[in-house]
Amino acid sequence: ILGAAQSVFSNLVEFSDQAADVRKTTGLTADEFDNLADSLKGLNTRTSLQGLLDIAKVGGQLGIAKGDILEFTKAIDVAVQALGDDFSGGAEEIATSLGKLNTVFGKELGPDVAKNLLNIGSAVNELGAAGAATAPFLTDVAQRVGAVAAQTKVGLNNVISYAAVLEETGFSAERSGTALNRLFSTISTKTDASFKIAKLADSNLTLKEFT
């Protein structure tokens, strides 16, 4: 009986600590946190409540609006089911990686954070399943080049496609990021020259399509 009581007490302390962490990063009030926790308890998922709260905490750290925290957590949880075996850091690493990509490519992706996260996770998962590319590599490279890619209007899907090719040819994430940043910068500053090179591969390509 004593052991069971100690276990219950330990779980309560852990939950209280998590509640404080989530409220600190998200700005939720005590009542808002209770509503969030109740909603998370009702999800049909293999992820524990503690795991879901860890995701919510990351959402707050990434600046997700508190009104979007529930949908952020639900979307990341879906991604975890698909990508969880690929990321050594589990749900928190997935939440951080996909959340950062949403921040960088948000203008291209749109205002619906949950939808964006699902689309990012799906795109990464599909590329990984189609070849030798790995999800952590793709998200790592995309984060390294995100600022330049967004500035030069290179879409996320194109970025991770390039990253997949580079990984399959033996490039490290660091080298891939450097190479792609250089490529995107060159394309943006030397459009005519880059267009002529691209035309060699596709004679029907128009300048509008290229840019």
Tab-separated table of N, CA and C in Angstrom, residues 60-136:
chain	number	residue	atom	x	y	z
A	60	GLY	N	4.554	25.999	-27.086
A	60	GLY	CA	4.705	27.292	-26.435
A	60	GLY	C	6.082	27.885	-26.659
A	61	GLN	N	7.105	27.048	-26.592
A	61	GLN	CA	8.473	27.517	-26.824
A	61	GLN	C	8.659	28.048	-28.239
A	62	LEU	N	7.908	27.483	-29.184
A	62	LEU	CA	8.006	27.910	-30.582
A	62	LEU	C	7.148	29.132	-30.888
A	63	GLY	N	6.402	29.592	-29.886
A	63	GLY	CA	5.583	30.781	-30.084
A	63	GLY	C	4.207	30.512	-30.655
A	64	ILE	N	3.764	29.251	-30.605
A	64	ILE	CA	2.415	28.938	-31.070
A	64	ILE	C	1.404	29.631	-30.158
A	65	ALA	N	0.433	30.302	-30.739
A	65	ALA	CA	-0.582	31.006	-29.950
A	65	ALA	C	-1.312	30.018	-29.046
A	66	LYS	N	-1.646	30.461	-27.844
A	66	LYS	CA	-2.239	29.518	-26.899
A	66	LYS	C	-3.569	28.955	-27.391
A	67	GLY	N	-4.261	29.707	-28.237
A	67	GLY	CA	-5.503	29.193	-28.801
A	67	GLY	C	-5.288	28.084	-29.810
A	68	ASP	N	-4.029	27.941	-30.277
A	68	ASP	CA	-3.700	26.904	-31.265
A	68	ASP	C	-2.947	25.726	-30.657
A	69	ILE	N	-2.682	25.783	-29.367
A	69	ILE	CA	-1.857	24.751	-28.736
A	69	ILE	C	-2.491	23.365	-28.839
A	70	LEU	N	-3.786	23.262	-28.643
A	70	LEU	CA	-4.443	21.954	-28.713
A	70	LEU	C	-4.297	21.354	-30.101
A	71	GLU	N	-4.588	22.149	-31.134
A	71	GLU	CA	-4.495	21.633	-32.503
A	71	GLU	C	-3.042	21.338	-32.875
A	72	PHE	N	-2.121	22.161	-32.382
A	72	PHE	CA	-0.694	21.899	-32.592
A	72	PHE	C	-0.323	20.541	-32.005
A	73	THR	N	-0.751	20.305	-30.785
A	73	THR	CA	-0.424	19.050	-30.103
A	73	THR	C	-1.024	17.857	-30.827
A	74	LYS	N	-2.266	17.984	-31.259
A	74	LYS	CA	-2.923	16.889	-31.979
A	74	LYS	C	-2.219	16.597	-33.301
A	75	ALA	N	-1.830	17.642	-34.018
A	75	ALA	CA	-1.161	17.455	-35.311
A	75	ALA	C	0.207	16.801	-35.132
A	76	ILE	N	0.958	17.259	-34.136
A	76	ILE	CA	2.270	16.659	-33.884
A	76	ILE	C	2.111	15.206	-33.460
A	77	ASP	N	1.081	14.916	-32.695
A	77	ASP	CA	0.862	13.532	-32.266
A	77	ASP	C	0.625	12.618	-33.465
A	78	VAL	N	-0.097	13.117	-34.459
A	78	VAL	CA	-0.294	12.337	-35.691
A	78	VAL	C	1.051	12.093	-36.369
A	79	ALA	N	1.878	13.141	-36.420
A	79	ALA	CA	3.204	13.008	-37.035
A	79	ALA	C	4.071	12.024	-36.260
A	80	VAL	N	3.923	12.013	-34.952
A	80	VAL	CA	4.706	11.097	-34.114
A	80	VAL	C	4.396	9.646	-34.464
A	81	GLN	N	3.132	9.363	-34.737
A	81	GLN	CA	2.759	7.987	-35.081
A	81	GLN	C	3.456	7.544	-36.363
A	82	ALA	N	3.683	8.483	-37.283
A	82	ALA	CA	4.320	8.146	-38.562
A	82	ALA	C	5.838	8.228	-38.501
A	83	LEU	N	6.361	9.173	-37.715
A	83	LEU	CA	7.800	9.457	-37.741
A	83	LEU	C	8.531	9.099	-36.455
A	84	GLY	N	7.803	8.639	-35.468
A	84	GLY	CA	8.389	8.421	-34.146
A	84	GLY	C	9.601	7.521	-34.125
A	85	ASP	N	9.618	6.509	-34.993
A	85	ASP	CA	10.752	5.582	-35.021
A	85	ASP	C	11.984	6.192	-35.682
A	86	ASP	N	11.788	7.280	-36.415
A	86	ASP	CA	12.895	7.893	-37.160
A	86	ASP	C	13.696	8.893	-36.330
A	87	PHE	N	13.049	9.520	-35.368
A	87	PHE	CA	13.695	10.564	-34.569
A	87	PHE	C	14.081	10.018	-33.195
A	88	SER	N	15.358	10.046	-32.884
A	88	SER	CA	15.820	9.518	-31.595
A	88	SER	C	15.271	10.326	-30.426
A	89	GLY	N	14.975	11.603	-30.677
A	89	GLY	CA	14.457	12.461	-29.620
A	89	GLY	C	12.962	12.361	-29.412
A	90	GLY	N	12.310	11.477	-30.160
A	90	GLY	CA	10.885	11.239	-29.978
A	90	GLY	C	10.002	12.431	-30.282
A	91	ALA	N	8.898	12.510	-29.545
A	91	ALA	CA	7.866	13.508	-29.814
A	91	ALA	C	8.382	14.941	-29.710
A	92	GLU	N	9.227	15.206	-28.718
A	92	GLU	CA	9.722	16.576	-28.545
A	92	GLU	C	10.587	17.009	-29.727
A	93	GLU	N	11.426	16.098	-30.231
A	93	GLU	CA	12.268	16.444	-31.377
A	93	GLU	C	11.419	16.665	-32.623
A	94	ILE	N	10.408	15.825	-32.803
A	94	ILE	CA	9.514	15.978	-33.955
A	94	ILE	C	8.766	17.303	-33.865
A	95	ALA	N	8.257	17.612	-32.679
A	95	ALA	CA	7.531	18.868	-32.484
A	95	ALA	C	8.423	20.063	-32.783
A	96	THR	N	9.663	20.016	-32.307
A	96	THR	CA	10.598	21.117	-32.533
A	96	THR	C	10.940	21.254	-34.010
A	97	SER	N	11.245	20.130	-34.661
A	97	SER	CA	11.654	20.160	-36.068
A	97	SER	C	10.535	20.650	-36.970
A	98	LEU	N	9.361	20.048	-36.844
A	98	LEU	CA	8.245	20.437	-37.712
A	98	LEU	C	7.758	21.838	-37.371
A	99	GLY	N	7.763	22.168	-36.080
A	99	GLY	CA	7.328	23.499	-35.673
A	99	GLY	C	8.220	24.596	-36.225
A	100	LYS	N	9.530	24.364	-36.221
A	100	LYS	CA	10.459	25.357	-36.774
A	100	LYS	C	10.265	25.513	-38.279
A	101	LEU	N	10.010	24.406	-38.961
A	101	LEU	CA	9.782	24.488	-40.407
A	101	LEU	C	8.503	25.259	-40.704
A	102	ASN	N	7.493	25.077	-39.871
A	102	ASN	CA	6.262	25.841	-40.061
A	102	ASN	C	6.516	27.330	-39.872
A	103	THR	N	7.355	27.662	-38.906
A	103	THR	CA	7.678	29.067	-38.662
A	103	THR	C	8.386	29.686	-39.858
A	104	VAL	N	9.367	28.966	-40.402
A	104	VAL	CA	10.166	29.493	-41.510
A	104	VAL	C	9.366	29.556	-42.803
A	105	PHE	N	8.603	28.502	-43.083
A	105	PHE	CA	7.875	28.419	-44.351
A	105	PHE	C	6.395	28.774	-44.198
A	106	GLY	N	6.046	29.381	-43.066
A	106	GLY	CA	4.648	29.677	-42.786
A	106	GLY	C	3.961	30.542	-43.822
A	107	LYS	N	4.689	31.507	-44.373
A	107	LYS	CA	4.091	32.394	-45.374
A	107	LYS	C	3.664	31.612	-46.603
A	108	GLU	N	4.482	30.654	-46.996
A	108	GLU	CA	4.152	29.806	-48.150
A	108	GLU	C	3.027	28.830	-47.810
A	109	LEU	N	3.073	28.267	-46.612
A	109	LEU	CA	2.152	27.196	-46.245
A	109	LEU	C	0.763	27.695	-45.876
A	110	GLY	N	0.681	28.876	-45.277
A	110	GLY	CA	-0.620	29.410	-44.906
A	110	GLY	C	-0.783	29.533	-43.401
A	111	PRO	N	-1.915	30.090	-42.946
A	111	PRO	CA	-2.099	30.407	-41.531
A	111	PRO	C	-2.540	29.240	-40.647
A	112	ASP	N	-2.989	28.134	-41.246
A	112	ASP	CA	-3.490	27.000	-40.466
A	112	ASP	C	-2.315	26.154	-39.979
A	113	VAL	N	-1.912	26.362	-38.739
A	113	VAL	CA	-0.723	25.705	-38.198
A	113	VAL	C	-0.864	24.188	-38.201
A	114	ALA	N	-1.992	23.686	-37.727
A	114	ALA	CA	-2.187	22.236	-37.649
A	114	ALA	C	-2.117	21.593	-39.030
A	115	LYS	N	-2.770	22.206	-39.993
A	115	LYS	CA	-2.742	21.688	-41.370
A	115	LYS	C	-1.323	21.701	-41.919
A	116	ASN	N	-0.599	22.777	-41.647
A	116	ASN	CA	0.784	22.879	-42.114
A	116	ASN	C	1.646	21.760	-41.544
A	117	LEU	N	1.498	21.513	-40.253
A	117	LEU	CA	2.298	20.481	-39.602
A	117	LEU	C	2.010	19.105	-40.186
A	118	LEU	N	0.735	18.839	-40.441
A	118	LEU	CA	0.360	17.553	-41.034
A	118	LEU	C	0.945	17.415	-42.433
A	119	ASN	N	0.909	18.513	-43.194
A	119	ASN	CA	1.452	18.476	-44.560
A	119	ASN	C	2.969	18.298	-44.556
A	120	ILE	N	3.642	18.994	-43.644
A	120	ILE	CA	5.096	18.860	-43.542
A	120	ILE	C	5.467	17.431	-43.157
A	121	GLY	N	4.801	16.922	-42.132
A	121	GLY	CA	5.080	15.561	-41.686
A	121	GLY	C	4.826	14.539	-42.768
A	122	SER	N	3.740	14.730	-43.508
A	122	SER	CA	3.392	13.806	-44.591
A	122	SER	C	4.432	13.840	-45.701
A	123	ALA	N	4.864	15.051	-46.072
A	123	ALA	CA	5.855	15.194	-47.144
A	123	ALA	C	7.178	14.533	-46.765
A	124	VAL	N	7.600	14.745	-45.541
A	124	VAL	CA	8.852	14.151	-45.065
A	124	VAL	C	8.736	12.633	-45.016
A	125	ASN	N	7.612	12.152	-44.516
A	125	ASN	CA	7.399	10.709	-44.405
A	125	ASN	C	7.372	10.037	-45.776
A	126	GLU	N	6.713	10.669	-46.730
A	126	GLU	CA	6.603	10.091	-48.073
A	126	GLU	C	7.966	10.013	-48.762
A	127	LEU	N	8.764	11.065	-48.620
A	127	LEU	CA	10.098	11.043	-49.227
A	127	LEU	C	10.976	9.972	-48.591
A	128	GLY	N	10.858	9.850	-47.280
A	128	GLY	CA	11.643	8.835	-46.595
A	128	GLY	C	11.251	7.431	-47.008
A	129	ALA	N	9.949	7.230	-47.223
A	129	ALA	CA	9.462	5.907	-47.611
A	129	ALA	C	9.814	5.569	-49.053
A	130	ALA	N	10.002	6.606	-49.874
A	130	ALA	CA	10.231	6.391	-51.309
A	130	ALA	C	11.683	6.083	-51.649
A	131	GLY	N	12.602	6.369	-50.726
A	131	GLY	CA	14.014	6.166	-51.040
A	131	GLY	C	14.838	5.961	-49.791
A	132	ALA	N	16.100	6.344	-49.874
A	132	ALA	CA	17.025	6.131	-48.762
A	132	ALA	C	17.121	7.336	-47.831
A	133	ALA	N	16.406	8.405	-48.152
A	133	ALA	CA	16.459	9.608	-47.317
A	133	ALA	C	15.802	9.349	-45.966
A	134	THR	N	16.291	10.037	-44.937
A	134	THR	CA	15.745	9.877	-43.595
A	134	THR	C	15.101	11.174	-43.126
A	135	ALA	N	14.046	11.039	-42.344
A	135	ALA	CA	13.292	12.203	-41.894
A	135	ALA	C	14.140	13.205	-41.112
A	136	PRO	N	14.967	12.776	-40.151
A	136	PRO	CA	15.781	13.753	-39.421
A	136	PRO	C	16.725	14.537	-40.332
